[in-house]
């Protein structure tokens, strides 16, 4: 049963990675809260230490993605949507700094880079993004938790294998995938807006105006990430010498418009908007997981195009985002939105599929067109590997977002153009299952470990920071 809420999928947080930055920060904050509860029964003295162990892809690309900084922030009690990104970027930049983590009654636990262990060679756990957090007293463990960062900032605890993201009330309308959603709508004569809004109300205990207002806040952060990115120039952090290109691309779009080259203008605008948010994400600035940080540029780009250039009304955009979220729910619940689990098709492919549904809905497409648009976009990302150079979310990620936005637009056009020719040969649910199976077949080298493909090309080597 799909119980994911819009606000679990679309979360505000710092870049560059939802699984490697947002998830670990949330897990560290959860562990800190467990420690705080422990200290109500046990006095905090000078003999406590905290140790954090990172395994799998979380270790392999943790440095490039800023996982170490996110964990320190979480242990400080910070949460992704309010953390100061300037402060975050300074953490662990200077060797041998001792951070005094504040706990109870003004007492602290010292924490340094030496309390973080990156195990690059062996992952004894069942998930590729694993972190183990241990509270030690006199060097003996007194509290221990293992967390999986399962993509999009979602966290599961190893012992429960259940998402810790929120409580799980029952949705009003039960569906599992696209087929069951379509059946439900047909049998009960429900619109997609009714199904999604009534489910969101049941899952969040909020009213429709409150939900629309909060969706508006998410849209504002998305729009701000585009606007900031369009103004900035210079080189992104991380040592790859990657230049920001959103501003220049936007100027190109305006030149194309002056010369009435409308096709080039459309592509350049979508490119510019997607580059803008993706560059902000790569720089560690505030973005929205959509559904992940690596793919955070696609939906804001399409939304900005619909809002700014097509003048689509605000309420339509908000319901369009709910429809996009529905596509993300189905993918997350039947496959994955994590690059570490299934490769980039699960991140950029999912975002492009969601954006295709957004385009379709906002242009008047019914649920069948929306379904087909989402299927086309996802199908044409199948097999896409995740091999970010130096573990940074820059190459290939930034351009991949621009292409994901363009593909979403074309998927909407292809879906709209097949009206009246019956059901497609391949269904959305089948493509989701093919993505799952293809991702399982992919070598771990192509699943956010930076040990294959582009990441090891041209002498970059395969180690974080190399
Ligand atoms: S290659 Fe794709 S999945 Fe991998 S980090 Fe980049 S955007 Fe994310």
Short mmCIF file of C-alpha atoms and ligand atoms in Angstrom, two decimals:
data_model
loop_
_atom_site.label_atom_id
_atom_site.label_comp_id
_atom_site.label_asym_id
_atom_site.label_seq_id
_atom_site.Cartn_x
_atom_site.Cartn_y
_atom_site.Cartn_z
CA UNK A 1 0.00 0.00 0.00
CA UNK A 2 1.30 3.46 -0.84
CA UNK A 3 1.52 5.52 2.34
CA UNK A 4 4.15 8.03 1.27
CA UNK A 5 3.15 11.67 1.69
CA UNK A 6 4.00 14.52 -0.68
CA UNK A 7 6.04 16.13 2.10
CA UNK A 8 8.16 13.04 2.62
CA UNK A 9 9.10 13.00 -1.05
CA UNK A 10 9.62 16.75 -1.48
CA UNK A 11 11.83 17.89 1.40
CA UNK A 12 13.83 21.07 1.81
CA UNK A 13 17.50 20.50 2.58
CA UNK A 14 21.07 21.29 1.63
CA UNK A 15 22.83 19.80 -1.40
CA UNK A 16 24.48 17.93 -2.83
CA UNK A 17 22.86 14.56 -2.06
CA UNK A 18 19.65 13.43 -0.41
CA UNK A 19 20.97 9.96 0.39
CA UNK A 20 24.47 11.15 1.37
CA UNK A 21 23.73 14.55 2.94
CA UNK A 22 20.05 14.89 3.95
CA UNK A 23 19.58 11.25 5.08
CA UNK A 24 22.75 11.06 7.20
CA UNK A 25 21.98 14.42 8.83
CA UNK A 26 18.51 13.17 9.76
CA UNK A 27 19.93 9.85 11.04
CA UNK A 28 22.57 11.63 13.15
CA UNK A 29 19.87 13.89 14.63
CA UNK A 30 17.72 10.83 15.44
CA UNK A 31 20.71 9.15 17.13
CA UNK A 32 21.45 12.33 19.06
CA UNK A 33 17.84 12.32 20.36
CA UNK A 34 18.25 8.68 21.45
CA UNK A 35 21.43 9.67 23.30
CA UNK A 36 19.61 12.59 24.95
CA UNK A 37 16.95 10.15 26.23
CA UNK A 38 19.72 7.86 27.49
CA UNK A 39 21.34 10.72 29.40
CA UNK A 40 18.14 11.31 31.36
CA UNK A 41 18.90 7.96 33.08
CA UNK A 42 22.71 8.04 32.98
CA UNK A 43 24.74 11.10 33.94
CA UNK A 44 26.84 12.46 31.11
CA UNK A 45 30.51 12.49 32.10
CA UNK A 46 33.80 13.04 30.33
CA UNK A 47 34.18 9.38 29.32
CA UNK A 48 31.57 9.31 26.57
CA UNK A 49 32.46 9.28 22.87
CA UNK A 50 30.46 8.92 19.66
CA UNK A 51 31.75 6.83 16.76
CA UNK A 52 30.23 6.80 13.28
CA UNK A 53 30.97 4.11 10.69
CA UNK A 54 30.06 4.47 7.02
CA UNK A 55 29.72 1.54 4.63
CA UNK A 56 29.09 0.88 0.95
CA UNK A 57 28.29 3.81 -1.33
CA UNK A 58 27.96 6.03 1.72
CA UNK A 59 31.66 5.45 2.39
CA UNK A 60 32.74 5.40 -1.26
CA UNK A 61 31.33 8.80 -2.18
CA UNK A 62 30.72 10.23 1.28
CA UNK A 63 33.53 12.79 1.12
CA UNK A 64 32.43 14.12 -2.25
CA UNK A 65 28.84 14.36 -1.10
CA UNK A 66 29.63 16.01 2.26
CA UNK A 67 28.32 13.10 4.35
CA UNK A 68 30.89 13.76 7.08
CA UNK A 69 29.77 17.39 7.44
CA UNK A 70 26.08 16.40 7.45
CA UNK A 71 26.68 13.93 10.28
CA UNK A 72 28.43 16.49 12.46
CA UNK A 73 25.56 18.92 11.84
CA UNK A 74 23.01 16.25 12.79
CA UNK A 75 24.94 15.45 15.96
CA UNK A 76 24.76 19.16 16.77
CA UNK A 77 20.96 18.82 16.56
CA UNK A 78 20.59 20.49 13.17
CA UNK A 79 17.93 19.39 10.67
CA UNK A 80 18.15 19.67 6.87
CA UNK A 81 15.44 22.27 6.24
CA UNK A 82 16.84 24.86 8.66
CA UNK A 83 20.60 24.17 8.74
CA UNK A 84 22.80 27.14 7.89
CA UNK A 85 24.50 26.04 4.65
CA UNK A 86 27.44 28.46 5.13
CA UNK A 87 28.19 26.94 8.55
CA UNK A 88 27.69 23.44 7.19
CA UNK A 89 30.27 23.98 4.45
CA UNK A 90 32.93 24.89 7.04
CA UNK A 91 32.61 21.71 9.12
CA UNK A 92 35.64 19.38 9.07
CA UNK A 93 37.40 21.66 6.60
CA UNK A 94 40.26 22.26 9.04
CA UNK A 95 42.16 19.13 10.17
CA UNK A 96 42.08 18.08 13.83
CA UNK A 97 39.37 20.47 14.97
CA UNK A 98 37.59 19.19 18.09
CA UNK A 99 33.83 19.83 17.92
CA UNK A 100 32.14 19.97 21.33
CA UNK A 101 28.72 18.45 20.64
CA UNK A 102 26.23 20.07 23.05
CA UNK A 103 24.11 17.61 25.04
CA UNK A 104 22.53 17.99 28.50
CA UNK A 105 23.11 20.63 31.17
CA UNK A 106 25.77 22.45 29.17
CA UNK A 107 27.83 19.26 28.95
CA UNK A 108 29.41 18.20 25.67
CA UNK A 109 30.88 15.17 23.91
CA UNK A 110 34.03 15.90 21.90
CA UNK A 111 33.97 14.76 18.26
CA UNK A 112 36.72 14.91 15.63
CA UNK A 113 37.29 13.61 12.11
CA UNK A 114 38.95 10.57 13.72
CA UNK A 115 35.58 9.50 15.14
CA UNK A 116 34.28 8.97 11.58
CA UNK A 117 35.28 5.73 9.84
CA UNK A 118 34.86 5.27 6.09
CA UNK A 119 35.02 1.53 5.27
CA UNK A 120 35.82 1.51 1.55
CA UNK A 121 36.33 -2.23 1.22
CA UNK A 122 33.63 -4.18 3.05
CA UNK A 123 29.94 -3.62 3.77
CA UNK A 124 28.54 -6.27 6.14
CA UNK A 125 25.03 -4.87 5.89
CA UNK A 126 22.21 -5.50 3.42
CA UNK A 127 21.89 -1.94 2.12
CA UNK A 128 24.46 -0.08 0.00
CA UNK A 129 24.09 3.14 2.03
CA UNK A 130 24.69 2.12 5.63
CA UNK A 131 25.78 4.11 8.66
CA UNK A 132 26.37 2.74 12.14
CA UNK A 133 26.33 5.10 15.10
CA UNK A 134 27.72 4.09 18.47
CA UNK A 135 27.75 5.81 21.86
CA UNK A 136 30.75 4.59 23.88
CA UNK A 137 31.47 4.90 27.57
CA UNK A 138 35.01 4.08 28.66
CA UNK A 139 35.45 2.75 25.07
CA UNK A 140 32.60 0.24 25.49
CA UNK A 141 29.42 0.56 23.37
CA UNK A 142 26.35 1.49 25.40
CA UNK A 143 24.08 2.47 22.50
CA UNK A 144 24.26 1.30 18.91
CA UNK A 145 22.05 1.95 15.89
CA UNK A 146 22.41 1.01 12.21
CA UNK A 147 20.63 3.22 9.68
CA UNK A 148 20.07 2.80 5.96
CA UNK A 149 19.83 5.91 3.82
CA UNK A 150 17.46 4.59 1.18
CA UNK A 151 17.30 7.60 -1.15
CA UNK A 152 15.51 10.93 -1.23
CA UNK A 153 16.49 11.61 2.41
CA UNK A 154 14.45 8.62 3.65
CA UNK A 155 16.01 6.69 6.55
CA UNK A 156 15.32 3.16 7.73
CA UNK A 157 16.64 1.58 10.91
CA UNK A 158 18.30 -1.78 10.42
CA UNK A 159 16.47 -3.57 13.19
CA UNK A 160 13.01 -2.46 12.11
CA UNK A 161 13.54 -2.12 8.34
CA UNK A 162 10.79 0.48 8.56
CA UNK A 163 11.00 4.03 7.36
CA UNK A 164 11.67 6.45 10.18
CA UNK A 165 10.51 9.37 8.14
CA UNK A 166 7.09 9.67 9.75
CA UNK A 167 4.21 7.81 11.37
CA UNK A 168 2.11 5.85 8.92
CA UNK A 169 -1.63 6.50 9.04
CA UNK A 170 -3.76 4.71 6.48
CA UNK A 171 -4.54 6.62 3.28
CA UNK A 172 -8.21 7.05 2.36
CA UNK A 173 -7.78 5.53 -1.10
CA UNK A 174 -5.61 2.41 -1.22
CA UNK A 175 -3.49 1.73 -4.29
CA UNK A 176 -0.21 -0.05 -4.91
CA UNK A 177 0.79 0.87 -8.44
CA UNK A 178 -0.60 2.55 -11.55
CA UNK A 179 -2.91 -0.33 -12.44
CA UNK A 180 -4.60 -0.36 -9.04
CA UNK A 181 -4.82 3.43 -9.06
CA UNK A 182 -6.57 3.42 -12.45
CA UNK A 183 -8.97 0.68 -11.32
CA UNK A 184 -9.77 2.53 -8.11
CA UNK A 185 -10.52 5.75 -9.98
CA UNK A 186 -12.70 3.97 -12.51
CA UNK A 187 -14.64 1.82 -10.03
CA UNK A 188 -15.37 4.70 -7.66
CA UNK A 189 -15.59 7.40 -10.32
CA UNK A 190 -12.89 9.47 -8.62
CA UNK A 191 -10.71 12.17 -10.14
CA UNK A 192 -6.94 12.04 -9.66
CA UNK A 193 -7.13 15.31 -7.72
CA UNK A 194 -9.64 13.80 -5.25
CA UNK A 195 -7.61 10.63 -4.71
CA UNK A 196 -4.35 12.46 -4.12
CA UNK A 197 -5.71 15.30 -2.00
CA UNK A 198 -7.88 13.06 0.21
CA UNK A 199 -4.96 10.70 0.73
CA UNK A 200 -2.69 13.60 1.62
CA UNK A 201 -5.27 14.87 4.11
CA UNK A 202 -5.47 11.42 5.73
CA UNK A 203 -1.69 11.01 5.82
CA UNK A 204 -0.87 14.48 7.18
CA UNK A 205 -4.01 15.36 9.15
CA UNK A 206 -4.01 18.72 7.37
CA UNK A 207 -6.85 20.44 5.51
CA UNK A 208 -6.79 21.04 1.75
CA UNK A 209 -5.92 24.77 2.15
CA UNK A 210 -3.11 23.87 4.56
CA UNK A 211 -1.73 21.26 2.17
CA UNK A 212 -1.88 23.65 -0.79
CA UNK A 213 -0.18 26.32 1.32
CA UNK A 214 2.65 23.94 2.27
CA UNK A 215 3.03 22.80 -1.34
CA UNK A 216 3.34 26.50 -2.14
CA UNK A 217 6.23 26.77 0.34
CA UNK A 218 8.01 23.87 -1.38
CA UNK A 219 7.44 25.57 -4.74
CA UNK A 220 8.92 28.79 -3.36
CA UNK A 221 12.15 27.04 -2.34
CA UNK A 222 12.30 25.43 -5.78
CA UNK A 223 11.76 28.78 -7.49
CA UNK A 224 14.37 30.48 -5.29
CA UNK A 225 16.93 27.79 -6.16
CA UNK A 226 16.34 28.52 -9.86
CA UNK A 227 16.53 32.30 -9.37
CA UNK A 228 19.73 32.15 -7.29
CA UNK A 229 21.38 29.77 -9.73
CA UNK A 230 20.55 31.97 -12.72
CA UNK A 231 22.44 34.88 -11.14
CA UNK A 232 25.63 33.11 -10.09
CA UNK A 233 28.86 32.56 -11.99
CA UNK A 234 32.21 30.99 -11.13
CA UNK A 235 33.53 27.54 -10.33
CA UNK A 236 31.77 24.94 -8.21
CA UNK A 237 33.53 23.56 -5.11
CA UNK A 238 35.21 20.16 -5.16
CA UNK A 239 38.24 20.57 -7.43
CA UNK A 240 36.79 19.44 -10.77
CA UNK A 241 36.92 22.98 -12.18
CA UNK A 242 33.28 22.77 -13.24
CA UNK A 243 31.98 26.20 -14.25
CA UNK A 244 28.45 27.35 -13.48
CA UNK A 245 26.63 27.70 -16.81
CA UNK A 246 23.02 28.52 -15.92
CA UNK A 247 23.39 32.30 -16.29
CA UNK A 248 25.06 32.04 -19.71
CA UNK A 249 22.48 29.52 -20.88
CA UNK A 250 19.65 31.81 -19.82
CA UNK A 251 21.20 34.68 -21.81
CA UNK A 252 21.37 32.33 -24.80
CA UNK A 253 17.65 31.60 -24.39
CA UNK A 254 16.90 35.32 -24.50
CA UNK A 255 19.01 35.73 -27.65
CA UNK A 256 17.15 32.86 -29.32
CA UNK A 257 13.87 34.55 -28.42
CA UNK A 258 15.02 37.83 -29.97
CA UNK A 259 15.74 35.96 -33.21
CA UNK A 260 12.45 34.01 -33.00
CA UNK A 261 14.28 30.67 -32.80
CA UNK A 262 11.55 29.21 -30.63
CA UNK A 263 12.74 25.58 -30.45
CA UNK A 264 16.23 26.64 -29.34
CA UNK A 265 14.69 29.10 -26.89
CA UNK A 266 12.52 26.42 -25.27
CA UNK A 267 15.45 24.02 -24.91
CA UNK A 268 17.76 26.75 -23.62
CA UNK A 269 15.24 27.91 -21.02
CA UNK A 270 14.63 24.40 -19.68
CA UNK A 271 18.40 23.80 -19.70
CA UNK A 272 19.09 27.07 -17.87
CA UNK A 273 16.50 26.43 -15.16
CA UNK A 274 17.70 22.85 -14.60
CA UNK A 275 21.37 23.87 -14.55
CA UNK A 276 20.57 26.65 -12.07
CA UNK A 277 19.11 24.38 -9.37
CA UNK A 278 21.59 21.57 -10.04
CA UNK A 279 24.50 23.98 -9.67
CA UNK A 280 23.02 25.28 -6.43
CA UNK A 281 22.71 21.68 -5.24
CA UNK A 282 26.32 20.92 -6.18
CA UNK A 283 27.38 24.01 -4.20
CA UNK A 284 25.64 22.68 -1.07
CA UNK A 285 22.87 25.30 -1.11
CA UNK A 286 19.20 24.79 -0.17
CA UNK A 287 17.15 22.80 -2.67
CA UNK A 288 14.21 20.42 -2.56
CA UNK A 289 14.58 16.65 -2.94
CA UNK A 290 12.66 16.04 -6.14
CA UNK A 291 12.68 13.15 -5.52
CA UNK A 292 16.41 13.26 -4.65
CA UNK A 293 19.04 15.98 -4.51
CA UNK A 294 21.03 14.51 -7.40
CA UNK A 295 17.94 14.94 -9.57
CA UNK A 296 16.79 18.14 -7.83
CA UNK A 297 17.04 20.32 -10.95
CA UNK A 298 14.47 18.63 -13.19
CA UNK A 299 11.11 19.33 -11.54
CA UNK A 300 11.94 22.94 -10.53
CA UNK A 301 13.02 23.58 -14.13
CA UNK A 302 9.77 22.25 -15.56
CA UNK A 303 7.76 24.05 -12.89
CA UNK A 304 9.53 27.33 -13.61
CA UNK A 305 8.88 26.94 -17.31
CA UNK A 306 5.18 26.27 -16.70
CA UNK A 307 4.89 29.13 -14.17
CA UNK A 308 7.03 31.83 -15.73
CA UNK A 309 6.84 31.11 -19.44
CA UNK A 310 3.47 29.36 -19.86
CA UNK A 311 1.66 31.30 -17.09
CA UNK A 312 -0.02 28.18 -15.71
CA UNK A 313 -2.17 29.13 -12.67
CA UNK A 314 -0.75 28.52 -9.23
CA UNK A 315 -3.42 26.00 -8.16
CA UNK A 316 -2.90 23.94 -11.31
CA UNK A 317 0.85 23.86 -10.61
CA UNK A 318 0.22 22.69 -7.06
CA UNK A 319 -2.05 19.85 -8.17
CA UNK A 320 0.45 19.12 -10.95
CA UNK A 321 3.13 18.65 -8.30
CA UNK A 322 0.82 16.29 -6.40
CA UNK A 323 0.43 14.27 -9.61
CA UNK A 324 4.20 14.27 -10.08
CA UNK A 325 4.55 13.04 -6.49
CA UNK A 326 2.13 10.18 -7.24
CA UNK A 327 4.51 8.94 -9.94
CA UNK A 328 7.36 9.15 -7.41
CA UNK A 329 5.32 7.24 -4.81
CA UNK A 330 4.72 4.37 -7.22
CA UNK A 331 8.38 4.17 -8.25
CA UNK A 332 9.63 4.40 -4.67
CA UNK A 333 7.24 1.74 -3.42
CA UNK A 334 7.77 -0.73 -6.27
CA UNK A 335 11.43 -0.13 -7.13
CA UNK A 336 13.60 2.66 -5.72
CA UNK A 337 14.52 6.31 -6.16
CA UNK A 338 18.09 5.68 -4.95
CA UNK A 339 21.13 5.82 -7.25
CA UNK A 340 22.99 3.59 -4.80
CA UNK A 341 20.33 0.91 -5.19
CA UNK A 342 19.46 1.04 -8.91
CA UNK A 343 21.73 3.57 -10.62
CA UNK A 344 20.88 6.97 -12.07
CA UNK A 345 17.72 5.76 -13.81
CA UNK A 346 16.21 5.62 -10.30
CA UNK A 347 17.11 9.26 -9.63
CA UNK A 348 17.13 11.23 -12.87
CA UNK A 349 14.81 8.73 -14.55
CA UNK A 350 12.27 9.01 -11.73
CA UNK A 351 12.47 12.82 -11.69
CA UNK A 352 12.04 13.01 -15.46
CA UNK A 353 9.06 10.65 -15.28
CA UNK A 354 7.50 12.77 -12.53
CA UNK A 355 8.13 15.94 -14.55
CA UNK A 356 6.54 14.38 -17.64
CA UNK A 357 3.41 13.77 -15.54
CA UNK A 358 3.58 17.39 -14.35
CA UNK A 359 3.76 18.70 -17.94
CA UNK A 360 0.94 16.43 -18.98
CA UNK A 361 -1.36 17.42 -16.10
CA UNK A 362 -0.69 21.15 -16.47
CA UNK A 363 -1.43 20.94 -20.19
CA UNK A 364 -4.80 19.30 -19.60
CA UNK A 365 -3.81 15.65 -19.93
CA UNK A 366 -6.11 13.09 -18.31
CA UNK A 367 -4.83 10.28 -16.08
CA UNK A 368 -4.20 8.04 -19.12
CA UNK A 369 -2.03 10.64 -20.84
CA UNK A 370 -0.25 11.36 -17.56
CA UNK A 371 0.41 7.65 -17.15
CA UNK A 372 1.80 7.31 -20.70
CA UNK A 373 3.97 10.43 -20.41
CA UNK A 374 5.49 9.12 -17.16
CA UNK A 375 6.06 5.70 -18.75
CA UNK A 376 7.82 7.17 -21.81
CA UNK A 377 10.15 9.33 -19.73
CA UNK A 378 11.12 6.48 -17.41
CA UNK A 379 11.53 3.96 -20.24
CA UNK A 380 14.10 6.13 -21.95
CA UNK A 381 16.28 6.35 -18.86
CA UNK A 382 16.50 2.57 -18.38
CA UNK A 383 20.06 1.39 -17.87
CA UNK A 384 21.44 4.79 -16.89
CA UNK A 385 24.39 4.29 -14.58
CA UNK A 386 25.47 6.35 -11.59
CA UNK A 387 29.20 7.12 -11.82
CA UNK A 388 29.81 10.64 -10.49
CA UNK A 389 33.42 11.80 -10.90
CA UNK A 390 35.19 12.20 -7.53
CA UNK A 391 31.89 11.32 -5.88
CA UNK A 392 30.75 14.89 -6.48
CA UNK A 393 27.27 15.55 -7.79
CA UNK A 394 28.59 17.47 -10.79
CA UNK A 395 29.72 15.29 -13.71
CA UNK A 396 27.54 13.78 -15.12
CA UNK A 397 24.78 14.88 -12.74
CA UNK A 398 24.29 18.55 -13.64
CA UNK A 399 23.90 18.10 -17.41
CA UNK A 400 21.90 14.96 -16.74
CA UNK A 401 19.29 17.12 -14.99
CA UNK A 402 19.07 19.42 -18.01
CA UNK A 403 18.55 16.42 -20.28
CA UNK A 404 16.01 14.96 -17.85
CA UNK A 405 13.91 18.13 -18.12
CA UNK A 406 14.07 18.09 -21.94
CA UNK A 407 13.16 14.39 -22.01
CA UNK A 408 10.22 15.08 -19.70
CA UNK A 409 8.89 17.70 -22.10
CA UNK A 410 9.29 15.38 -25.07
CA UNK A 411 7.66 12.50 -23.20
CA UNK A 412 4.64 14.74 -22.58
CA UNK A 413 4.54 15.63 -26.30
CA UNK A 414 4.86 11.99 -27.35
CA UNK A 415 2.07 10.97 -24.96
CA UNK A 416 -0.22 13.79 -26.11
CA UNK A 417 0.47 12.86 -29.75
CA UNK A 418 -0.74 9.28 -29.43
CA UNK A 419 -4.34 10.13 -28.56
CA UNK A 420 -6.84 7.74 -30.10
CA UNK A 421 -4.42 4.91 -30.85
CA UNK A 422 -5.28 2.73 -27.88
CA UNK A 423 -3.29 1.42 -24.95
CA UNK A 424 0.50 1.50 -25.16
CA UNK A 425 2.35 -1.82 -25.53
CA UNK A 426 4.34 -1.30 -22.34
CA UNK A 427 2.64 -0.07 -19.16
CA UNK A 428 4.11 2.27 -16.56
CA UNK A 429 4.09 -0.51 -13.96
CA UNK A 430 6.03 -2.80 -16.30
CA UNK A 431 8.71 -0.16 -16.85
CA UNK A 432 9.04 0.37 -13.10
CA UNK A 433 9.58 -3.37 -12.67
CA UNK A 434 12.08 -3.46 -15.55
CA UNK A 435 13.97 -0.61 -13.90
CA UNK A 436 14.07 -2.55 -10.64
CA UNK A 437 15.38 -5.69 -12.30
CA UNK A 438 17.87 -3.80 -14.46
CA UNK A 439 19.16 -1.95 -11.42
CA UNK A 440 19.65 -5.19 -9.50
CA UNK A 441 21.63 -6.55 -12.47
CA UNK A 442 23.89 -3.47 -12.59
CA UNK A 443 27.37 -3.92 -11.17
CA UNK A 444 27.95 -2.03 -7.91
CA UNK A 445 30.55 -0.02 -9.88
CA UNK A 446 27.67 1.90 -11.43
CA UNK A 447 25.64 2.53 -8.30
CA UNK A 448 27.04 5.65 -6.62
CA UNK A 449 30.34 4.07 -5.61
CA UNK A 450 32.44 6.11 -8.06
CA UNK A 451 34.39 2.94 -8.90
CA UNK A 452 33.50 2.65 -12.59
CA UNK A 453 32.48 4.49 -15.73
CA UNK A 454 33.05 8.23 -15.85
CA UNK A 455 34.29 8.23 -12.26
CA UNK A 456 37.38 6.18 -13.16
CA UNK A 457 37.94 7.67 -16.60
CA UNK A 458 40.66 10.06 -17.59
CA UNK A 459 42.85 9.32 -14.59
CA UNK A 460 40.45 10.48 -11.92
CA UNK A 461 40.95 7.25 -9.95
CA UNK A 462 38.28 5.76 -7.82
CA UNK A 463 38.83 7.05 -4.34
CA UNK A 464 36.97 9.88 -2.70
CA UNK A 465 38.96 13.07 -2.90
CA UNK A 466 41.32 11.65 -5.54
S1 LIG B 1 24.95 10.10 -11.60
FE1 LIG B 1 22.72 10.36 -11.23
S2 LIG B 1 22.27 9.02 -9.45
FE2 LIG B 1 24.49 9.31 -9.55
S3 LIG B 1 24.92 11.03 -8.15
FE3 LIG B 1 24.68 11.87 -10.24
S4 LIG B 1 22.50 12.41 -10.40
FE4 LIG B 1 22.69 11.07 -8.62
#
